Amino acid sequence: MKKRALILAMIAFIAATTSEPSINMVRAEETQVEETQTEENAGQTSELPIKTLTPKVMDVNPYMAASDSNIHHDCYNTDSTDEVLPVDIYSEINVSYEKVNPNASPAVFFDSYGHAVVPLLGGLAIRDINAEETQTLGYFSPKQHDNGDYLIQSSYSFVDESNRLVCPTNNNHVLMLKATDEDGNVLPEFEKVLDIDIKAAAEAALGKTLDQNLLSVVFDYEGNLWFATGGFRIYPDRKQQGTFGYVSRAAIDKILNGEDVDLSDAVFVYELEPGEGAENGIAASKEGAVILTNLKCYLLQADNGVKKVWETSYKSVGAKESKEGDETTGGGLAWGGGCSPSLTKDLVMFTDNQDPVNLIAVDMKTGEQVASMPVIDELPEGTQVSVENSAIVYDDGEGTVSTIVCNWFGAGSAKLGEADNDSSIQSYENIYDVGWLRQGNKMIAPGIERVDTVKTEDGYEMKSIWCRSDLSDTSMMKLSTATGYIYGYVQDMETGMWQYIMLDFETGETAFTMDISDKPGYNNMAIGMYAGNSGNALYCPTGYLELLRLQDRFVYLPEMPYRKVDLDQAMRNVLSQEKFAADGGQGDVEGWLNTITIENVHPNTTVAIRMKGISGETGSLKLYAYGTDGTLKEVPEEKWHIQTEDGETPDTLSEDVLYEVHMTVEDSGDFDLSETEKEIKISAVLGI
């Protein structure tokens, strides 16, 4: 979704702040997803293997939260996570119903405490998106709390290292909101701690009026706040005046300390040629801020002014529209490249907007184009390609950068091409093709491809690994390195059924699907797939008032099969070997760390944890659990065992088999991390 989807998420969010949805939506209560699974899916689990990849390589930004801090997961815009996601262990779909906004939250990101930050009536809120009815814990409303008639643009908002929300607004301001106290408790009303009129400051610095509005913001690795102006389509011949620049960290710190700041000494801008502007989000690495406009890609650094390290031009055939006789009625959103730039430590990756579209790799330090190749170019003759959803970029640290690009042509409104169109009007009718909204993915062109950029002795070379011409995807797909799968949301063109889908990263083959509904409104409108850090939830908003979450029922109570463990209180996380050893584990960590909370327990309760991807000799396995002192301790042999689903005790474990670890826990015992009576919380991991 990078740029396109990013922007689309912003659109859908702001549309959700209006009193009327832009397209007639059937009431959620008339079309609710069934809370129980069909008989066909009930009580079944596949032997879907775990295909763990090495964690993605990137430098952590010290000024961003260590979480899904923005809509593209991180400031590299990777759209990938090292967290665990569902892997078809008795998977089920649960729903949080929306009773306040006209639509399910289209943009979701998370702070360091795991709180979900979502749009709410023109502002931002921390909400419980696991509750049956989405609950607001704390929020900021421009109208209620700031006497303002502006809206926060949630798609390009993010969480900083202190869990403050940094957000651009549609009146060209940047706000910082304090949402939690020092202990992580959510404030019922967020406190606005910074408010800068970016457009006014930029115009004062330029001595010119800006025709483009504020679009996106990001912190660089020195804490400077970079911004760019632009919109969905910046036509060069329309000569709109735009800019980008930054607010210095020193000024931000002074404002946060309550000091007065002269913005003329704190806001630095770079003047663009009229007709040039950003059409998507900004990325950042240790090298600086990377901005893609409709004409060029830039690397910029803060040096008491905007220092342009390099600029690299690229080509475009301009905005793409459906032609007479096409099955599609819409087009693309961009005039130039369709996705936000995605980064590795060494490369900048983006697509142009030629015919065919090219994936381009640029050297991070020099701006030299080091590789390129056409993508999604093996479709039926006449099929147009517009890469409007951000590309997934995964750097394995061993010389290969994998990029997954998706076609999105057809979903953009044809009205965007009209000379008097104002793309800052964020409504469904203005941005989305009505045919797509009403009829689904048959109104967009197919195509998903994985391309690897490989470093060789002579430079870089690109090669296609796999391509799917049978899938039309509109979600921001997400890669999990912990599982080795790409997660998305598609529509089966034969049945009309909207589905969660998992693609094998290695082969591109469909590994898993789970049906949602065949009703048109379950289109998720090019929004993202959101993971969080629970290791057992993949969120997907829909056009109806339903925020879906795919979850594995990987834990149950064998002595009380009638009781269902609350999956929202069950987590799976990767525990590194270093952390395992430092906390007291012996040998090698095997599998994931499982953390489970169960209420109203008996004095001794047996918990069964379903696990995949574990191997070794059963006799060599040990189970470790965290104690209240924060260290791992070995669980006595008499308090746990491992078995198959049939109850057999294997001698040797196979990675492709689903096993159960049964652990007996005493309320308030050595391995109970909960201080609440009749509630147990365990956090256990295998070692070998």
XYZ file of C-alpha atoms in Angstrom:
688
model
C 0.000 0.000 0.000
C 2.987 2.018 0.294
C 2.129 5.137 -1.162
C -1.102 4.288 -2.736
C -2.390 2.195 0.041
C -0.949 4.551 2.549
C -2.788 7.333 1.039
C -5.819 5.193 0.598
C -5.761 4.337 4.236
C -5.679 8.014 4.946
C -8.580 8.458 2.618
C -10.614 5.737 4.109
C -9.821 7.074 7.562
C -10.924 10.559 6.774
C -13.954 9.258 4.987
C -14.753 7.538 8.246
C -14.946 10.914 9.937
C -17.823 12.113 7.810
C -21.397 11.732 8.942
C -22.324 9.772 5.811
C -20.311 7.063 4.073
C -19.605 7.943 0.455
C -21.081 4.705 -0.808
C -24.137 2.974 0.507
C -22.913 0.374 2.960
C -25.131 -2.444 4.141
C -25.507 -2.382 7.876
C -22.974 -4.560 9.614
C -25.627 -6.285 11.645
C -27.211 -7.466 8.401
C -23.980 -8.960 7.079
C -21.945 -9.990 10.087
C -19.199 -12.541 9.681
C -20.257 -15.663 11.479
C -18.565 -15.939 14.836
C -18.308 -19.679 14.518
C -16.547 -21.302 11.621
C -18.296 -23.463 9.055
C -18.488 -27.201 9.641
C -16.010 -27.615 6.806
C -13.333 -25.660 8.698
C -14.224 -26.545 12.271
C -11.833 -28.776 14.166
C -9.299 -29.052 11.374
C -5.714 -27.965 11.116
C -3.349 -28.284 8.188
C 0.256 -29.398 8.245
C 1.374 -25.998 7.032
C 5.111 -25.926 7.801
C 6.965 -23.085 9.481
C 9.523 -21.636 7.039
C 11.472 -19.259 9.240
C 13.566 -16.605 7.497
C 16.430 -14.686 9.019
C 15.184 -11.459 10.640
C 15.134 -8.480 8.307
C 18.250 -6.332 8.333
C 17.748 -2.691 9.230
C 19.081 -0.041 11.570
C 16.625 0.800 14.333
C 15.521 4.441 14.323
C 16.023 5.740 17.885
C 13.238 8.305 17.419
C 10.543 5.811 16.392
C 8.666 3.364 18.614
C 9.933 -0.227 18.599
C 6.679 -1.557 17.154
C 4.488 -1.320 14.061
C 5.095 2.392 14.473
C 3.585 3.452 11.164
C 1.371 2.092 8.464
C 4.350 0.508 6.643
C 5.617 -1.038 9.865
C 8.852 0.995 10.126
C 10.648 4.011 8.695
C 12.292 1.837 6.009
C 8.741 1.182 4.750
C 9.436 -2.561 4.607
C 5.867 -3.813 5.197
C 7.480 -6.810 6.859
C 7.600 -7.976 10.449
C 9.807 -10.281 12.492
C 6.792 -11.076 14.689
C 4.839 -14.323 14.542
C 1.556 -14.397 12.617
C -1.126 -17.123 12.386
C 0.024 -20.401 10.801
C -3.179 -22.423 10.410
C -3.346 -23.991 13.852
C -7.123 -24.403 14.153
C -7.437 -20.883 12.721
C -10.546 -18.833 13.284
C -11.774 -15.356 12.460
C -12.971 -13.010 15.180
C -14.556 -9.607 14.761
C -14.592 -6.259 16.496
C -17.679 -4.312 15.501
C -17.514 -0.571 14.937
C -20.319 1.466 16.532
C -18.822 4.970 16.355
C -17.081 5.466 13.007
C -18.962 4.776 9.760
C -16.318 2.177 8.843
C -13.930 -0.217 10.510
C -10.616 1.452 11.275
C -8.683 1.639 7.999
C -5.352 2.647 9.514
C -3.940 0.854 12.547
C -0.498 1.119 14.083
C 0.833 0.296 17.529
C 2.797 1.960 20.311
C 5.545 0.296 22.357
C 3.005 -0.960 24.905
C 0.997 -2.782 22.250
C -1.858 -0.271 22.218
C -3.650 0.034 18.881
C -3.748 3.587 17.543
C -6.632 4.148 15.136
C -8.603 6.978 13.529
C -11.626 8.224 15.450
C -14.021 10.906 14.218
C -11.391 13.107 12.654
C -8.734 12.500 15.283
C -6.743 9.624 16.738
C -7.566 7.216 19.526
C -6.160 4.265 21.407
C -8.864 1.630 21.216
C -9.400 -1.961 22.210
C -9.768 -3.501 18.752
C -10.152 -6.997 20.194
C -13.347 -6.251 22.080
C -16.558 -7.484 20.493
C -17.515 -3.828 20.155
C -14.454 -1.650 19.586
C -13.862 0.368 22.758
C -12.166 3.756 23.063
C -9.615 3.984 25.871
C -8.372 7.499 25.112
C -8.483 9.906 22.195
C -7.876 13.340 20.714
C -10.622 15.054 18.766
C -9.709 18.278 16.918
C -13.253 19.530 17.320
C -13.706 18.598 20.982
C -10.215 19.188 22.304
C -8.806 21.891 20.048
C -11.823 23.866 18.824
C -10.677 22.960 15.331
C -12.425 21.970 12.139
C -9.360 20.182 10.749
C -8.784 16.432 10.490
C -5.756 14.316 11.355
C -4.382 12.341 8.403
C -3.847 8.993 10.068
C -2.072 7.194 7.227
C 1.086 9.231 7.595
C 0.950 9.495 11.379
C 3.386 7.477 13.473
C 4.483 6.737 17.047
C 7.765 8.163 18.333
C 10.213 6.702 20.852
C 8.310 8.235 23.780
C 4.990 6.843 22.537
C 3.801 10.243 21.401
C 1.695 10.338 18.256
C 3.124 12.474 15.468
C 0.462 13.429 12.948
C -0.003 15.661 9.914
C -3.358 17.393 9.515
C -5.386 18.434 6.515
C -4.857 22.098 7.448
C -1.094 21.682 6.998
C -0.069 21.428 10.649
C 2.002 18.774 12.410
C 0.870 17.783 15.893
C 2.480 15.716 18.627
C 0.057 14.102 21.061
C 0.925 12.588 24.416
C -1.296 9.513 24.620
C 0.053 7.617 27.658
C 1.648 8.425 30.969
C 5.156 7.327 31.945
C 3.861 3.915 33.045
C 2.052 3.257 29.779
C -1.440 3.993 31.064
C -3.681 5.460 28.382
C -4.748 9.062 28.944
C -8.522 9.465 28.500
C -7.838 12.704 26.621
C -4.554 13.003 24.744
C -2.478 16.108 25.399
C -1.322 18.185 22.455
C 2.333 18.995 23.200
C 3.402 20.410 19.819
C 1.609 22.199 16.985
C 3.495 23.626 13.989
C 1.922 25.214 10.913
C 4.216 23.584 8.368
C 2.794 25.308 5.306
C 3.016 28.759 6.828
C 6.587 28.148 7.987
C 7.596 26.772 4.584
C 5.967 29.650 2.720
C 7.765 32.137 4.959
C 11.083 30.430 4.261
C 10.443 30.237 0.495
C 8.838 33.627 0.098
C 6.241 31.891 -2.100
C 2.739 30.517 -1.791
C 2.482 26.718 -1.863
C -0.191 25.204 -4.084
C 0.335 21.728 -2.653
C -0.757 20.643 0.803
C 1.190 18.801 3.489
C 1.227 15.081 2.704
C 3.611 13.051 4.861
C 6.122 13.230 7.719
C 8.856 11.067 9.267
C 11.701 11.379 11.801
C 15.238 10.861 10.560
C 17.839 9.162 12.740
C 18.782 12.477 14.384
C 15.195 13.278 15.318
C 14.600 15.932 12.676
C 11.020 15.909 11.404
C 10.946 15.728 7.608
C 7.854 16.723 5.657
C 6.713 16.734 2.040
C 3.846 18.399 0.207
C 1.928 16.786 -2.607
C -1.140 14.708 -3.352
C -2.549 11.868 -5.373
C -1.715 13.288 -8.752
C 0.834 15.987 -9.321
C 0.716 16.839 -13.035
C 3.951 18.605 -14.092
C 2.143 20.765 -16.648
C -0.154 22.182 -13.963
C 2.854 23.860 -12.308
C 1.745 23.428 -8.703
C 4.354 24.798 -6.315
C 5.565 22.250 -3.773
C 8.391 21.717 -1.334
C 9.935 19.452 1.233
C 12.061 20.133 4.277
C 12.430 19.503 7.990
C 11.901 20.894 11.469
C 15.106 20.708 13.505
C 15.311 18.398 16.503
C 16.621 21.216 18.664
C 13.460 23.210 17.997
C 11.233 20.219 18.686
C 12.936 19.595 22.037
C 12.562 23.255 23.010
C 8.858 23.223 22.173
C 8.394 20.025 24.194
C 10.152 21.762 27.098
C 7.698 24.653 26.918
C 10.139 27.125 25.393
C 9.344 29.660 22.669
C 10.879 28.910 19.290
C 11.486 31.163 16.301
C 10.436 28.868 13.452
C 12.370 30.951 10.945
C 15.496 29.468 12.512
C 14.049 25.981 12.857
C 12.205 25.098 9.633
C 14.338 24.443 6.556
C 12.902 23.883 3.093
C 13.960 22.799 -0.377
C 12.202 24.503 -3.264
C 10.923 22.238 -5.992
C 10.344 23.189 -9.579
C 6.658 24.012 -10.169
C 4.850 20.846 -11.152
C 6.940 18.566 -8.957
C 5.669 17.103 -5.701
C 5.477 14.000 -3.539
C 2.720 11.508 -4.214
C 3.458 9.173 -1.332
C 5.221 8.660 1.986
C 8.759 9.404 3.123
C 11.362 6.836 4.204
C 14.365 7.345 6.474
C 17.641 5.568 7.206
C 20.934 6.513 8.832
C 21.874 8.107 5.517
C 19.003 10.595 5.666
C 15.441 11.067 4.408
C 14.364 9.561 1.071
C 11.537 11.261 -0.825
C 10.064 10.153 -4.134
C 8.304 12.841 -6.153
C 6.431 12.461 -9.419
C 9.718 13.106 -11.250
C 12.705 12.225 -9.069
C 13.992 10.350 -6.051
C 16.032 12.291 -3.470
C 18.314 11.556 -0.530
C 18.314 14.517 1.851
C 20.229 15.313 5.009
C 19.825 17.949 7.693
C 22.849 20.266 7.754
C 21.552 23.593 9.082
C 19.523 23.516 5.903
C 18.374 20.857 3.443
C 21.418 19.144 1.985
C 20.623 17.294 -1.220
C 22.993 14.328 -1.271
C 21.685 13.135 -4.616
C 18.697 13.209 -6.924
C 17.815 10.527 -9.458
C 15.307 11.126 -12.237
C 13.031 8.426 -13.552
C 10.474 8.185 -16.356
C 6.706 7.944 -16.359
C 4.016 7.749 -19.004
C 1.807 9.813 -16.695
C -1.458 9.008 -15.002
C -3.075 5.827 -16.297
C -6.797 5.532 -17.024
C -9.080 2.795 -18.288
C -9.614 2.820 -22.016
C -12.858 2.492 -23.939
C -13.940 -1.124 -23.977
C -11.941 -2.082 -20.869
C -13.609 -4.153 -18.172
C -12.196 -1.718 -15.626
C -13.663 1.756 -15.225
C -11.082 3.323 -12.912
C -7.339 3.768 -13.173
C -4.264 4.534 -11.110
C -3.703 7.215 -8.500
C -0.227 8.430 -9.337
C 1.224 10.481 -12.139
C 4.686 9.231 -11.281
C 5.937 6.212 -9.336
C 3.131 4.451 -7.559
C 4.638 3.388 -4.249
C 6.522 5.010 -1.412
C 10.262 4.344 -1.497
C 11.351 1.295 0.487
C 14.840 1.015 1.906
C 17.580 -1.374 2.828
C 20.851 -0.270 4.387
C 22.366 -0.085 0.896
C 19.503 0.397 -1.565
C 16.431 2.475 -2.318
C 13.672 0.505 -4.063
C 10.736 2.007 -5.971
C 8.689 1.524 -9.124
C 8.362 3.949 -12.010
C 5.152 4.403 -14.000
C 6.192 3.358 -17.471
C 4.610 0.737 -19.699
C 5.711 -1.796 -18.595
C 6.356 -0.682 -15.019
C 9.964 -1.106 -13.854
C 11.264 -1.916 -10.414
C 14.292 0.304 -9.783
C 17.152 -0.163 -7.308
C 19.241 2.904 -6.465
C 22.480 2.961 -4.499
C 21.743 4.588 -1.135
C 25.015 6.508 -0.978
C 25.405 7.666 -4.568
C 21.930 7.687 -6.109
C 23.203 5.611 -9.012
C 20.635 3.276 -10.539
C 22.242 -0.123 -10.043
C 19.507 -2.412 -11.353
C 16.042 -2.390 -12.879
C 13.647 -4.738 -14.630
C 10.031 -4.774 -15.856
C 7.556 -6.249 -13.369
C 4.105 -7.829 -13.731
C 4.597 -7.738 -17.497
C 3.287 -11.183 -18.415
C -0.424 -10.358 -18.261
C -2.965 -10.647 -21.085
C -2.440 -8.123 -23.865
C -3.900 -4.738 -23.034
C -3.826 -5.256 -19.249
C -2.521 -2.123 -17.597
C -0.224 -2.114 -14.580
C -0.060 0.501 -11.855
C 1.902 -0.447 -8.725
C -0.045 1.626 -6.234
C 0.314 -0.534 -3.136
C 3.615 -0.328 -1.363
C 6.122 -3.010 -2.136
C 7.319 -5.422 0.537
C 11.102 -5.217 0.817
C 13.079 -7.864 2.700
C 16.860 -7.745 3.099
C 18.178 -11.118 4.271
C 21.594 -9.690 5.153
C 23.353 -12.136 2.820
C 23.283 -10.144 -0.388
C 19.686 -10.659 -1.514
C 16.896 -8.089 -1.322
C 13.456 -9.515 -2.111
C 10.707 -7.179 -3.303
C 7.045 -8.117 -3.690
C 5.050 -5.780 -5.941
C 1.312 -5.817 -6.622
C -0.752 -4.433 -9.470
C -3.556 -2.146 -8.417
C -4.754 -0.654 -11.672
C -8.467 0.093 -11.808
C -9.256 1.047 -8.225
C -8.556 4.779 -8.615
C -11.362 7.131 -9.589
C -11.230 8.416 -13.154
C -12.260 11.812 -11.761
C -8.729 12.259 -10.430
C -7.683 13.175 -13.971
C -10.001 16.161 -14.193
C -8.191 19.488 -14.167
C -10.334 20.950 -11.386
C -10.151 17.853 -9.187
C -8.869 18.424 -5.677
C -7.300 15.211 -4.415
C -7.165 16.702 -0.931
C -10.903 15.974 -0.702
C -10.629 12.614 0.978
C -13.862 10.849 0.124
C -14.580 7.486 -1.422
C -16.246 9.018 -4.494
C -13.313 11.312 -5.140
C -10.549 8.736 -4.750
C -11.966 5.295 -5.436
C -13.625 3.963 -8.546
C -17.276 3.405 -7.680
C -17.362 0.312 -9.868
C -14.605 -1.255 -7.794
C -16.307 -0.365 -4.519
C -19.566 -1.939 -5.634
C -18.341 -4.904 -7.649
C -15.055 -5.863 -6.043
C -11.760 -7.052 -7.442
C -13.046 -8.004 -10.866
C -12.769 -4.250 -11.491
C -9.002 -4.183 -10.958
C -6.145 -5.766 -12.869
C -4.284 -8.793 -11.445
C -0.608 -9.381 -10.785
C 1.747 -10.084 -7.855
C 5.453 -10.707 -8.370
C 8.537 -11.372 -6.288
C 11.777 -9.951 -7.664
C 15.169 -10.501 -6.015
C 17.976 -7.973 -6.295
C 21.202 -9.898 -5.780
C 24.596 -8.389 -5.050
C 27.355 -9.895 -7.212
C 31.037 -9.231 -7.717
C 30.105 -6.981 -10.637
C 27.303 -5.066 -8.927
C 23.633 -6.013 -8.718
C 21.325 -8.101 -10.843
C 17.550 -8.522 -10.686
C 15.635 -11.703 -11.367
C 12.007 -12.730 -11.099
C 11.444 -15.510 -8.555
C 7.727 -16.003 -9.085
C 4.739 -14.175 -10.510
C 1.008 -14.667 -9.936
C -1.239 -13.408 -12.721
C -4.351 -14.965 -11.169
C -4.598 -12.842 -8.018
C -5.983 -9.335 -7.661
C -4.815 -8.000 -4.308
C -5.876 -4.699 -2.807
C -4.504 -4.988 0.710
C -1.079 -3.952 1.899
C 0.422 -7.399 2.085
C 2.716 -8.202 4.991
C 5.640 -10.622 5.225
C 6.406 -12.437 8.465
C 10.019 -13.594 8.703
C 9.045 -15.725 11.710
C 6.706 -17.878 9.628
C 8.003 -17.431 6.053
C 4.637 -16.417 4.597
C 3.149 -13.366 2.918
C -0.271 -12.417 4.260
C -2.950 -10.678 2.236
C -6.650 -10.271 1.524
C -8.082 -11.137 -1.880
C -11.320 -12.024 -3.616
C -11.873 -15.372 -5.337
C -12.951 -14.368 -8.816
C -15.008 -17.533 -9.348
C -17.024 -17.453 -6.132
C -16.804 -13.756 -5.256
C -15.607 -14.785 -1.794
C -13.311 -12.398 0.065
C -10.528 -14.311 1.790
C -7.543 -14.092 4.026
C -4.664 -15.596 2.073
C -1.139 -16.795 2.821
C 1.437 -17.084 0.055
C 4.609 -19.109 0.417
C 7.412 -16.533 0.303
C 9.697 -19.015 -1.411
C 7.367 -20.202 -4.169
C 4.467 -17.756 -4.311
C 2.002 -20.636 -4.061
C -1.188 -20.252 -2.041
C -0.621 -22.021 1.267
C -3.809 -21.066 3.106
C -7.111 -19.291 2.600
C -10.008 -18.589 4.939
C -13.313 -17.327 3.625
C -14.980 -14.151 4.887
C -18.018 -13.298 2.764
C -19.064 -12.893 -0.852
C -20.776 -9.552 -0.213
C -19.170 -6.638 -2.139
C -18.732 -4.471 0.943
C -16.126 -6.807 2.396
C -13.632 -5.174 0.057
C -10.909 -3.847 2.342
C -10.270 -0.867 0.022
C -6.491 -1.120 -0.386
C -5.820 -0.837 3.316
C -3.212 -2.817 5.170
C -2.819 -6.003 7.094
C -1.902 -5.138 10.676
C 0.041 -7.434 12.949
C 0.841 -5.886 16.327
C 3.079 -7.892 18.633
C 0.774 -10.600 19.979
C 2.036 -13.200 17.519
C -1.517 -14.393 17.031
C -3.563 -11.724 15.282
C -3.696 -10.408 11.745
C -6.121 -7.503 11.488
C -8.019 -6.563 8.336
C -10.585 -3.745 8.082
C -13.526 -4.068 5.725
C -15.992 -1.746 4.049
C -18.585 -2.880 6.539
C -18.396 -2.004 10.208
C -16.163 -4.966 10.976
C -12.484 -5.177 11.836
C -11.528 -8.812 11.264
C -8.717 -10.652 12.989
C -7.327 -14.011 11.977
C -6.125 -16.011 14.987
C -4.808 -19.496 15.781
C -6.408 -21.470 18.584
C -3.001 -22.715 19.661
C -3.894 -23.165 23.341
C -6.668 -25.066 25.130
C -7.505 -26.639 28.493
C -7.507 -30.460 28.104
C -9.209 -30.976 31.485
C -11.961 -28.484 30.609
C -12.589 -28.808 26.860
C -15.856 -26.867 27.168
C -13.915 -23.704 28.037
C -12.278 -21.614 25.341
C -9.097 -19.771 26.233
C -9.258 -16.065 25.352
C -7.003 -15.826 22.293
C -6.518 -12.110 22.896
C -4.669 -13.110 26.079
C -2.432 -15.594 24.265
C 0.815 -14.493 22.653
C 3.614 -16.116 20.631
C 6.890 -14.312 20.182
C 10.330 -15.050 18.813
C 12.811 -15.445 21.670
C 16.340 -14.944 20.395
C 19.094 -17.325 21.374
C 20.913 -14.461 23.082
C 17.861 -13.533 25.155
C 17.162 -17.178 25.954
C 20.692 -17.691 27.272
C 20.834 -14.372 29.110
C 17.603 -15.152 30.948
C 18.795 -18.541 32.142
C 17.973 -21.012 29.371
C 20.414 -23.854 28.717
C 21.256 -25.167 25.243
C 19.380 -23.906 22.200
C 15.972 -22.281 22.109
C 13.432 -24.408 20.220
C 10.218 -22.861 18.901
C 8.499 -19.692 20.075
C 7.881 -18.182 23.483
C 4.242 -18.769 24.459
C 2.622 -16.388 26.939
C -0.909 -17.227 28.071
C -3.320 -15.782 30.624
C -6.289 -17.822 31.881
C -8.938 -16.548 34.281
C -11.013 -18.370 36.900
C -8.679 -21.324 37.157
C -8.630 -24.283 39.510
C -5.737 -24.586 42.028
C -3.861 -26.758 39.520
C -4.621 -26.316 35.847
C -3.145 -28.094 32.839
C -2.595 -25.906 29.797
C -2.014 -27.462 26.361
C 0.027 -25.421 23.888
C -0.039 -26.447 20.227
C 3.325 -26.012 18.487
C 4.724 -26.419 14.979
C 8.235 -26.212 13.630
C 9.981 -28.015 16.486
C 12.376 -30.932 16.089
C 14.875 -33.082 17.964
C 14.866 -36.020 20.332
C 12.054 -35.864 22.862
C 14.370 -36.958 25.644
C 16.629 -33.974 24.990
C 13.850 -31.409 25.296
C 13.447 -29.203 28.326
C 10.632 -26.789 29.062
C 11.550 -23.418 30.518
C 9.154 -20.875 31.996
C 9.684 -17.393 33.334
C 9.446 -16.855 37.067
C 8.379 -13.680 38.829
C 12.043 -12.635 39.050
C 12.237 -12.378 35.253
C 14.504 -15.392 34.734
C 13.877 -18.678 32.932
C 13.672 -21.757 35.117
C 13.391 -25.364 34.034
C 9.925 -26.816 34.564
C 10.138 -30.101 36.523
C 9.593 -33.180 34.372
C 6.543 -34.257 36.362
C 4.776 -30.997 35.491
C 4.934 -31.214 31.712
C 5.108 -33.529 28.731
C 4.913 -33.369 24.946
C 2.536 -35.441 22.832
C 0.877 -35.674 19.440
C -2.721 -34.606 18.957
C -3.672 -38.280 19.295
C -2.071 -38.446 22.729
C 0.974 -40.465 21.692
C 4.425 -39.651 23.048
C 6.937 -39.461 20.178
C 10.618 -40.302 20.487
C 11.659 -37.940 17.705
C 9.965 -34.700 16.683
C 9.338 -33.642 13.080
C 9.060 -29.967 12.113
C 6.005 -30.676 9.950
C 3.921 -32.239 12.736
C 1.673 -30.397 15.167
C 2.519 -31.239 18.787
C 1.043 -30.359 22.146
C 3.025 -29.327 25.206
C 0.957 -29.996 28.354
C 2.039 -27.988 31.391
C 0.438 -28.077 34.832
C 0.480 -24.722 36.604
C -0.404 -23.940 40.203
C -2.243 -20.709 40.963
C 0.316 -18.397 42.657
C 2.983 -21.043 42.071
C 6.548 -20.649 40.805
C 5.527 -20.158 37.175
C 2.397 -18.068 37.678
C 3.214 -14.515 36.630
C -0.201 -13.137 37.613
C -0.794 -11.646 41.052
C -4.552 -11.971 40.618
C -6.218 -14.767 42.554
C -7.630 -17.556 40.368
C -5.801 -16.246 37.346
C -2.638 -17.752 35.942
C -0.199 -16.304 33.451
C 2.569 -18.470 32.065
C 5.377 -17.705 29.644
C 7.080 -20.861 28.435
C 9.533 -21.958 25.735
C 11.236 -25.190 24.786
C 14.984 -25.705 24.868
C 17.107 -28.527 23.533
